[in-house]
């Protein structure tokens, strides 16, 4: 089950956050901002610390949750948290679909300014449809 989605601009600012399930941790606005900027920093440090060219943190797994990150060519990062029942491949495919929604409904919106918070009803509505489908598929799967 998908828990939360974060979108971070190339400067490290949180431009979108959405809890995708009632099971998502209950955090206040400052905690979400702190989480987004901390991930951005750790992602950058991981890319610099690697002995070879690295994309930074792509996925992280714990016994309680899984985190998957997709970085667009523009530097915008999308990361999603989910219960460990979803695989990294499933999360990666979901993030690519979310990026397509972002490209279709946010970037093509003439009123959206790059790097600014995302306030687009079509993006939010279509994201909800995608998340409901992914979560329903995950619930039908046997443990």
Tab-separated table of C-alpha atoms in Angstrom:
chain	number	residue	atom	x	y	z
A	1	UNK	CA	0.000	0.000	0.000
A	2	UNK	CA	1.238	3.478	-0.922
A	3	UNK	CA	1.659	5.810	2.041
A	4	UNK	CA	2.929	9.261	1.007
A	5	UNK	CA	4.178	11.152	-2.043
A	6	UNK	CA	6.660	14.017	-1.943
A	7	UNK	CA	7.821	16.213	-4.834
A	8	UNK	CA	10.964	18.274	-4.242
A	9	UNK	CA	12.234	20.982	-6.578
A	10	UNK	CA	15.875	21.121	-7.677
A	11	UNK	CA	16.690	23.581	-4.884
A	12	UNK	CA	15.421	21.159	-2.221
A	13	UNK	CA	12.080	22.813	-1.512
A	14	UNK	CA	8.993	20.702	-0.968
A	15	UNK	CA	6.531	21.652	-3.717
A	16	UNK	CA	3.972	18.882	-3.216
A	17	UNK	CA	3.049	16.416	-0.523
A	18	UNK	CA	0.103	14.077	-0.329
A	19	UNK	CA	-0.732	11.328	2.133
A	20	UNK	CA	-1.950	8.451	-0.018
A	21	UNK	CA	-3.385	6.272	2.736
A	22	UNK	CA	-4.914	6.544	6.182
A	23	UNK	CA	-1.934	4.436	7.345
A	24	UNK	CA	0.531	7.231	6.488
A	25	UNK	CA	2.281	8.748	9.517
A	26	UNK	CA	0.509	11.826	10.856
A	27	UNK	CA	3.044	14.642	10.507
A	28	UNK	CA	2.556	18.387	10.689
A	29	UNK	CA	3.484	20.809	7.878
A	30	UNK	CA	6.906	21.588	9.326
A	31	UNK	CA	7.732	17.874	9.592
A	32	UNK	CA	6.846	17.377	5.908
A	33	UNK	CA	9.039	20.342	4.904
A	34	UNK	CA	11.894	19.036	7.049
A	35	UNK	CA	11.526	15.525	5.620
A	36	UNK	CA	11.623	16.817	2.045
A	37	UNK	CA	14.696	19.003	2.533
A	38	UNK	CA	16.497	16.308	4.537
A	39	UNK	CA	15.897	13.741	1.806
A	40	UNK	CA	17.150	16.222	-0.805
A	41	UNK	CA	20.364	16.728	1.192
A	42	UNK	CA	20.976	13.043	1.858
A	43	UNK	CA	20.260	12.264	-1.811
A	44	UNK	CA	22.909	14.794	-2.869
A	45	UNK	CA	25.462	13.551	-0.302
A	46	UNK	CA	24.938	9.944	-1.408
A	47	UNK	CA	25.627	10.951	-5.004
A	48	UNK	CA	28.842	12.726	-4.007
A	49	UNK	CA	30.073	10.010	-1.638
A	50	UNK	CA	29.837	7.198	-4.190
A	51	UNK	CA	33.167	6.121	-5.706
A	52	UNK	CA	31.558	6.042	-9.187
A	53	UNK	CA	28.956	8.220	-10.869
A	54	UNK	CA	25.762	7.785	-8.858
A	55	UNK	CA	22.158	8.932	-9.026
A	56	UNK	CA	22.065	9.307	-5.240
A	57	UNK	CA	19.454	7.429	-3.235
A	58	UNK	CA	17.113	5.515	-5.518
A	59	UNK	CA	15.501	3.205	-2.976
A	60	UNK	CA	15.622	2.462	0.700
A	61	UNK	CA	14.042	-0.446	2.535
A	62	UNK	CA	13.331	-0.970	6.212
A	63	UNK	CA	11.194	-3.548	7.980
A	64	UNK	CA	8.425	-0.939	8.388
A	65	UNK	CA	8.362	0.811	4.995
A	66	UNK	CA	9.994	1.184	1.605
A	67	UNK	CA	11.036	4.464	-0.039
A	68	UNK	CA	11.525	4.835	-3.783
A	69	UNK	CA	12.844	7.949	-5.563
A	70	UNK	CA	12.651	9.077	-9.175
A	71	UNK	CA	14.650	12.117	-10.282
A	72	UNK	CA	13.577	13.863	-13.481
A	73	UNK	CA	16.168	15.348	-15.832
A	74	UNK	CA	15.200	18.796	-14.505
A	75	UNK	CA	16.364	17.821	-11.008
A	76	UNK	CA	12.859	17.532	-9.593
A	77	UNK	CA	12.658	14.535	-7.258
A	78	UNK	CA	9.583	12.420	-6.659
A	79	UNK	CA	9.722	10.042	-3.748
A	80	UNK	CA	7.094	7.737	-2.443
A	81	UNK	CA	6.812	5.726	0.742
A	82	UNK	CA	4.939	2.441	0.881
A	83	UNK	CA	4.473	-0.637	3.004
A	84	UNK	CA	7.126	-3.289	2.285
A	85	UNK	CA	4.545	-5.481	0.522
A	86	UNK	CA	5.103	-3.446	-2.671
A	87	UNK	CA	8.316	-4.195	-4.569
A	88	UNK	CA	10.826	-1.613	-5.746
A	89	UNK	CA	9.859	-2.412	-9.339
A	90	UNK	CA	6.182	-1.688	-8.585
A	91	UNK	CA	7.080	1.559	-6.856
A	92	UNK	CA	9.364	2.604	-9.702
A	93	UNK	CA	6.590	1.957	-12.235
A	94	UNK	CA	4.143	3.933	-10.076
A	95	UNK	CA	6.576	6.861	-9.825
A	96	UNK	CA	6.978	6.915	-13.602
A	97	UNK	CA	3.178	7.052	-13.955
A	98	UNK	CA	3.079	9.884	-11.402
A	99	UNK	CA	5.735	11.718	-13.413
A	100	UNK	CA	3.585	11.324	-16.538
A	101	UNK	CA	0.652	12.853	-14.648
A	102	UNK	CA	2.956	15.681	-13.513
A	103	UNK	CA	4.102	16.307	-17.093
A	104	UNK	CA	0.553	16.184	-18.478
A	105	UNK	CA	-1.320	18.165	-15.852
A	106	UNK	CA	1.237	20.389	-14.120
A	107	UNK	CA	3.953	21.223	-16.644
A	108	UNK	CA	1.435	21.780	-19.452
A	109	UNK	CA	-0.658	24.057	-17.244
A	110	UNK	CA	-0.041	27.612	-18.524
A	111	UNK	CA	-0.602	29.031	-15.029
A	112	UNK	CA	2.002	26.850	-13.300
A	113	UNK	CA	5.407	28.399	-12.559
A	114	UNK	CA	8.325	25.979	-12.441
A	115	UNK	CA	9.755	25.202	-8.995
A	116	UNK	CA	6.656	26.588	-7.256
A	117	UNK	CA	4.168	24.586	-5.137
A	118	UNK	CA	1.864	22.364	-7.190
A	119	UNK	CA	-1.776	23.418	-6.945
A	120	UNK	CA	-3.417	21.686	-9.863
A	121	UNK	CA	-6.763	19.945	-9.405
A	122	UNK	CA	-6.366	17.756	-12.509
A	123	UNK	CA	-3.037	16.431	-11.227
A	124	UNK	CA	-4.477	15.766	-7.785
A	125	UNK	CA	-7.611	14.059	-9.161
A	126	UNK	CA	-5.705	11.817	-11.565
A	127	UNK	CA	-3.141	11.018	-8.860
A	128	UNK	CA	-5.968	9.848	-6.610
A	129	UNK	CA	-7.290	7.542	-9.355
A	130	UNK	CA	-3.818	6.043	-9.863
A	131	UNK	CA	-3.210	5.600	-6.122
A	132	UNK	CA	-6.630	4.015	-5.565
A	133	UNK	CA	-5.898	1.520	-8.358
A	134	UNK	CA	-2.411	0.641	-7.039
A	135	UNK	CA	-3.652	0.312	-3.448
A	136	UNK	CA	-6.626	-1.825	-4.531
A	137	UNK	CA	-4.292	-4.162	-6.456
A	138	UNK	CA	-1.994	-4.384	-3.433
A	139	UNK	CA	-4.937	-5.238	-1.118
A	140	UNK	CA	-6.133	-8.050	-3.425
A	141	UNK	CA	-2.721	-9.689	-3.453
A	142	UNK	CA	-2.284	-12.601	-1.029
A	143	UNK	CA	0.287	-12.079	1.732
